mmCIF file of C-alpha atoms in Angstrom:
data_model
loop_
_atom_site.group_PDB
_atom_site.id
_atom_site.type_symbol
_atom_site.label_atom_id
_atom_site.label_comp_id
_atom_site.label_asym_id
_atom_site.label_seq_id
_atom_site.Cartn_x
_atom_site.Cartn_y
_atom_site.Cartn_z
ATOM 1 C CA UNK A 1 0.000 0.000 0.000
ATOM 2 C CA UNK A 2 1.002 3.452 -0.817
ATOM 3 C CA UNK A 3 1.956 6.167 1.788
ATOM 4 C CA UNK A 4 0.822 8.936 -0.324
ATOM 5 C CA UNK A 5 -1.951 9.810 -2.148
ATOM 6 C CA UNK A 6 -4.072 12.695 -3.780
ATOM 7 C CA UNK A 7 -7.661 12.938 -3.092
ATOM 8 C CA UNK A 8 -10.559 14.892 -3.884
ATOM 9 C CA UNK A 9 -12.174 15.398 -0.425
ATOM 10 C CA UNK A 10 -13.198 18.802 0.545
ATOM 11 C CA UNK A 11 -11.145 19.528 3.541
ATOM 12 C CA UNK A 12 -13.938 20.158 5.773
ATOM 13 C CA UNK A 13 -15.433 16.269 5.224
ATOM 14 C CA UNK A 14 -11.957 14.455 5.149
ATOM 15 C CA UNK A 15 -11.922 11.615 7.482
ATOM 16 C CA UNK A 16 -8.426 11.726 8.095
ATOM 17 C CA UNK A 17 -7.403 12.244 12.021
ATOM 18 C CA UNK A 18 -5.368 15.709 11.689
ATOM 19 C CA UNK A 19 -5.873 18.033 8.595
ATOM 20 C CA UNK A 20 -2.831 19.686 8.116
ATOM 21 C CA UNK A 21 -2.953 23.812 7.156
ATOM 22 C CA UNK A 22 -0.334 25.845 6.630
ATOM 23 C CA UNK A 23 -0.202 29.285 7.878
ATOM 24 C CA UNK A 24 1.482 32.788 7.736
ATOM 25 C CA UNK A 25 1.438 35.754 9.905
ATOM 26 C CA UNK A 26 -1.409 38.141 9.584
ATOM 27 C CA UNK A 27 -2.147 41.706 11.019
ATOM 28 C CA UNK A 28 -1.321 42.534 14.586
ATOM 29 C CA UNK A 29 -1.842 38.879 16.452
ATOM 30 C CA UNK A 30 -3.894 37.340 13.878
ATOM 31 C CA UNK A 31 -2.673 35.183 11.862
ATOM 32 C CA UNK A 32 -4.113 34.128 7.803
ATOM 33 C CA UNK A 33 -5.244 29.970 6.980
ATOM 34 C CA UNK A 34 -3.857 28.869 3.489
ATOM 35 C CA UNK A 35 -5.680 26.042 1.366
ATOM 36 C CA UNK A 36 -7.900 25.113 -1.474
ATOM 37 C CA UNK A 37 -10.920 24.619 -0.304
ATOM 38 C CA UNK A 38 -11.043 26.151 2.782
ATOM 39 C CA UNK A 39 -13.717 28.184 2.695
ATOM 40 C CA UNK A 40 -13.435 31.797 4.363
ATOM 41 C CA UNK A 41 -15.938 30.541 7.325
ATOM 42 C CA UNK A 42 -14.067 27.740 7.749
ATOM 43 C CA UNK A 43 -10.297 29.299 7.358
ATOM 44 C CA UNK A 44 -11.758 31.733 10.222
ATOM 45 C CA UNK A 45 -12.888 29.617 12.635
ATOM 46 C CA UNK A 46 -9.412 27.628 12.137
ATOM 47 C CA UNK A 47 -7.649 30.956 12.688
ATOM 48 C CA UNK A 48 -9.855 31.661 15.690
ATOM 49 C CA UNK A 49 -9.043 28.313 17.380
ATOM 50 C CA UNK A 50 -5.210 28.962 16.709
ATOM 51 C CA UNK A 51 -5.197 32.555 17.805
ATOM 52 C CA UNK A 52 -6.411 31.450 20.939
ATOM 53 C CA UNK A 53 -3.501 29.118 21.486
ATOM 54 C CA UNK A 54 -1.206 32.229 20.670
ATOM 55 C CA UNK A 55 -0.220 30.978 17.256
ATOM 56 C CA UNK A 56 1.749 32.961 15.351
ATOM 57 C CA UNK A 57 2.437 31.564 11.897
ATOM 58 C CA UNK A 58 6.003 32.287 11.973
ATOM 59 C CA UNK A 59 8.268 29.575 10.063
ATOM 60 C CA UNK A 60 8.525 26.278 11.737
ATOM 61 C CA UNK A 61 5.834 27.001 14.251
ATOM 62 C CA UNK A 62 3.729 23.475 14.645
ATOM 63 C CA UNK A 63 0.203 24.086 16.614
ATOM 64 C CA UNK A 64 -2.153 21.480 16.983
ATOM 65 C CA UNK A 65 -5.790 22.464 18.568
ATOM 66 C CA UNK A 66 -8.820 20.233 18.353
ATOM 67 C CA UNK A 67 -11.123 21.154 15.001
ATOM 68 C CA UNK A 68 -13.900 23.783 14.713
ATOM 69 C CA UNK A 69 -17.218 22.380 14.636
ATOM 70 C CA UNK A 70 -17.624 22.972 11.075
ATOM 71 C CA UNK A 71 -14.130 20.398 10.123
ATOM 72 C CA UNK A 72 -14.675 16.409 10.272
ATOM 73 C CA UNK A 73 -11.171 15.322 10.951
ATOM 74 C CA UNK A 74 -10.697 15.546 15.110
ATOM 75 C CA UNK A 75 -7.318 18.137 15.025
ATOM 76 C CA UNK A 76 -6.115 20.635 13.212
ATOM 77 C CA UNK A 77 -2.581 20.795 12.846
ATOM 78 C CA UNK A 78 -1.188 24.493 11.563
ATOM 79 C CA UNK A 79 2.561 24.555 10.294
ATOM 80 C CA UNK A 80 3.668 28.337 10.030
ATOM 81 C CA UNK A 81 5.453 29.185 6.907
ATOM 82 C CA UNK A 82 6.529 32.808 7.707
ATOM 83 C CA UNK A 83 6.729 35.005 4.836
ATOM 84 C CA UNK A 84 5.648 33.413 2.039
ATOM 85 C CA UNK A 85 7.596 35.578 -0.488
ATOM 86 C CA UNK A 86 10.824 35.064 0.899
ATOM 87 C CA UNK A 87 10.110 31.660 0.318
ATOM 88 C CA UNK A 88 11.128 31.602 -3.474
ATOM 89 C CA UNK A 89 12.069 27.672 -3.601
ATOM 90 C CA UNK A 90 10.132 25.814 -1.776
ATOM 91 C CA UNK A 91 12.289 25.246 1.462
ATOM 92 C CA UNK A 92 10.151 26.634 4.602
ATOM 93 C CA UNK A 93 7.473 24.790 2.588
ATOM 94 C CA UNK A 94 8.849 21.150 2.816
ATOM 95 C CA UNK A 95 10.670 21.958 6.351
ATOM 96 C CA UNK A 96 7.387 22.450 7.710
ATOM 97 C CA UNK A 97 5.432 19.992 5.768
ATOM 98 C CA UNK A 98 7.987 17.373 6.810
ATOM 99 C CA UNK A 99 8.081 18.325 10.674
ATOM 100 C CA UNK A 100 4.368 18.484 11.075
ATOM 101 C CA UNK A 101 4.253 14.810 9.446
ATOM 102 C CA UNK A 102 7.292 13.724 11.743
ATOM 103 C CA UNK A 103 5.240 14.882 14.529
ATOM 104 C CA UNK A 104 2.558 13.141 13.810
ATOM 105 C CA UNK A 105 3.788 9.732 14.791
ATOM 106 C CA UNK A 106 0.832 7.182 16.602
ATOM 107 C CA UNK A 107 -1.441 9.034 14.008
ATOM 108 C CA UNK A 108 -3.694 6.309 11.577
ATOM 109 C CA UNK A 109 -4.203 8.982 8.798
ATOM 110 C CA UNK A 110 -3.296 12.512 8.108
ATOM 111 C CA UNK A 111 -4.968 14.837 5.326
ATOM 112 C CA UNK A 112 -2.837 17.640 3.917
ATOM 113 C CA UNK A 113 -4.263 20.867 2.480
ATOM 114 C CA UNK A 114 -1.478 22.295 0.696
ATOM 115 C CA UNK A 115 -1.454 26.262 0.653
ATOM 116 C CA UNK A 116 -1.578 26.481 -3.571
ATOM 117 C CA UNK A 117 -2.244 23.768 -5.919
ATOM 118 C CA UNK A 118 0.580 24.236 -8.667
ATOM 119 C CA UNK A 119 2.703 21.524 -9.430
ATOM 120 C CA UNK A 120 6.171 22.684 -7.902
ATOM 121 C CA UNK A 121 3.904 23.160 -4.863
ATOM 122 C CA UNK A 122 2.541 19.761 -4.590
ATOM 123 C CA UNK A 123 5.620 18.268 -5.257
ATOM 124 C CA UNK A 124 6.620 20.090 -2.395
ATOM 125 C CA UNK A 125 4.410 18.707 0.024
ATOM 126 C CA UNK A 126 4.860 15.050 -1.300
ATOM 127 C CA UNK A 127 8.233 14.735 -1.349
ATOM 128 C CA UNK A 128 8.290 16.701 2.450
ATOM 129 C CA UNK A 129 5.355 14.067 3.538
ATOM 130 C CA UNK A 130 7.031 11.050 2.214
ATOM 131 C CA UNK A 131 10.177 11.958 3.889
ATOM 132 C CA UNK A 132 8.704 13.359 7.134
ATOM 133 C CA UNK A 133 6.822 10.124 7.700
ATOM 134 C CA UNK A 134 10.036 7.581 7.369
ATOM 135 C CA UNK A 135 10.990 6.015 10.627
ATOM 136 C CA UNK A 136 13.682 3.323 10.631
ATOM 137 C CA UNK A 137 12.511 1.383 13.910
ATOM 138 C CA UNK A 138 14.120 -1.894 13.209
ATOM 139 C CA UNK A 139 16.823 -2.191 16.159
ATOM 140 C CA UNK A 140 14.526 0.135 18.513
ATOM 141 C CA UNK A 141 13.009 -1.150 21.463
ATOM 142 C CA UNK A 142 10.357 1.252 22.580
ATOM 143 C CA UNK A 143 6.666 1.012 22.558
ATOM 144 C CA UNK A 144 6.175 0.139 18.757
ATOM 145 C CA UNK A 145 1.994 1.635 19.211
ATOM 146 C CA UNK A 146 3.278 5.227 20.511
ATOM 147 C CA UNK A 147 6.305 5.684 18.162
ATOM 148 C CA UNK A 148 4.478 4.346 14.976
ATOM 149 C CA UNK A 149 4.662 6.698 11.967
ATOM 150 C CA UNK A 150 1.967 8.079 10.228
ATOM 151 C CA UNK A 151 0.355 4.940 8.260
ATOM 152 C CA UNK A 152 -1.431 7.080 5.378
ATOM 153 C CA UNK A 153 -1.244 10.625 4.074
ATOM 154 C CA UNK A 154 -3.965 12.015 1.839
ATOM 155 C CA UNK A 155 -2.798 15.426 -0.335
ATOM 156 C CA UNK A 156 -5.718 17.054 -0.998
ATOM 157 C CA UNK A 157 -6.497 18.904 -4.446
ATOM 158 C CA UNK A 158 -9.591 19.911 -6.442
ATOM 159 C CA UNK A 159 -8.860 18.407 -9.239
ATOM 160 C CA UNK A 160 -5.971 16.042 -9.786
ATOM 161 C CA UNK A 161 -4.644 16.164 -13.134
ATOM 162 C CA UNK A 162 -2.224 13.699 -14.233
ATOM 163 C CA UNK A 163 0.851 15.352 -13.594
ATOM 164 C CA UNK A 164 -0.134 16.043 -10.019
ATOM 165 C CA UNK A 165 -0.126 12.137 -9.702
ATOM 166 C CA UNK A 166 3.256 11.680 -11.441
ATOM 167 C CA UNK A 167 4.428 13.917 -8.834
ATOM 168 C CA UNK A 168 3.336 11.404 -5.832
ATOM 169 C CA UNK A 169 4.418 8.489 -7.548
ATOM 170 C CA UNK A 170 8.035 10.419 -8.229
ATOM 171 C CA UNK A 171 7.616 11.080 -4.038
ATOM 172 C CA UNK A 172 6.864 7.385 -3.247
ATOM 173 C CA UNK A 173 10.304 5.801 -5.577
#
């Protein structure tokens, strides 16, 4: 079975365990909710819920805080990606794709809403998400359930196109 995959779920029905934003510094304390399809009602509550766990958005900044009402999947988990400009190759992108999926370890399934849906941008978060989730736990000898990586990530797009999925498959080799 495959690690990675693309999938057409609106973010707000995924049945993943964590869906996985990205995020950037907004006016004063506030901070702005990237993704396709995340609607503005939705990217606001998100940014409520993390505001009120004094989330920043700053790069490399992990937050997790239980979903808004309005999501399906039972966490939110908010990587911070600074400025976004500055951020003309991709780097602070997979850095903080990859950590949030390292971090993630016990979890069954994982949902990622990648903050654009161009191709240099999902290969991005495929290659960060494939390597973020690999754990070499042959000669380790603690608890095997708590140190587990994450078994399944979903990337979630509108509408794959066939170079989107030559991008996972390139991610999974």
């Amino acid at each position: 079975m495959s690690l990675l995959s693309l999938a057409t779920t609106k973010p707000a029905t995924t049945s993943a365990d964590s869906l996985l934003v990205t995020i950037t510094p907004g006016r004063g304390k506030k901070v702005v909710v990237h993704g396709a399809g995340i609607t503005a009602s939705q990217g606001t509550r998100i940014a409520e819920a993390l505001q009120a766990v004094s989330a920043t958005g700053k790069a490399g900044e992990i937050t997790r805080v239980p979903s808004p009402t309005a999501i399906k999947a039972s966490t939110i988990v908010a990587v911070g990606l600074g400025d976004r400009d500055a951020d003309t190759d991709g780097e602070k992108l997979r850095r903080a794709i990859g950590s949030a999926v390292r971090g993630s370890t016990g979890q069954r399934k994982i949902a990622i809403v990648p903050p654009d849906t161009d191709d240099s941008t999902i290969a991005d978060v495929a290659m960060a998400a494939r390597l973020g989730a690999y754990a070499f736990t042959a000669f380790k000898s603690s608890d095997p359930a708590t140190a587990r990586p994450v078994r399944t990530v979903a990337i979630l797009v509108p509408a794959p196109a066939g170079a989107a999925r030559e991008l996972i498959d390139r991610a999974e080799t």
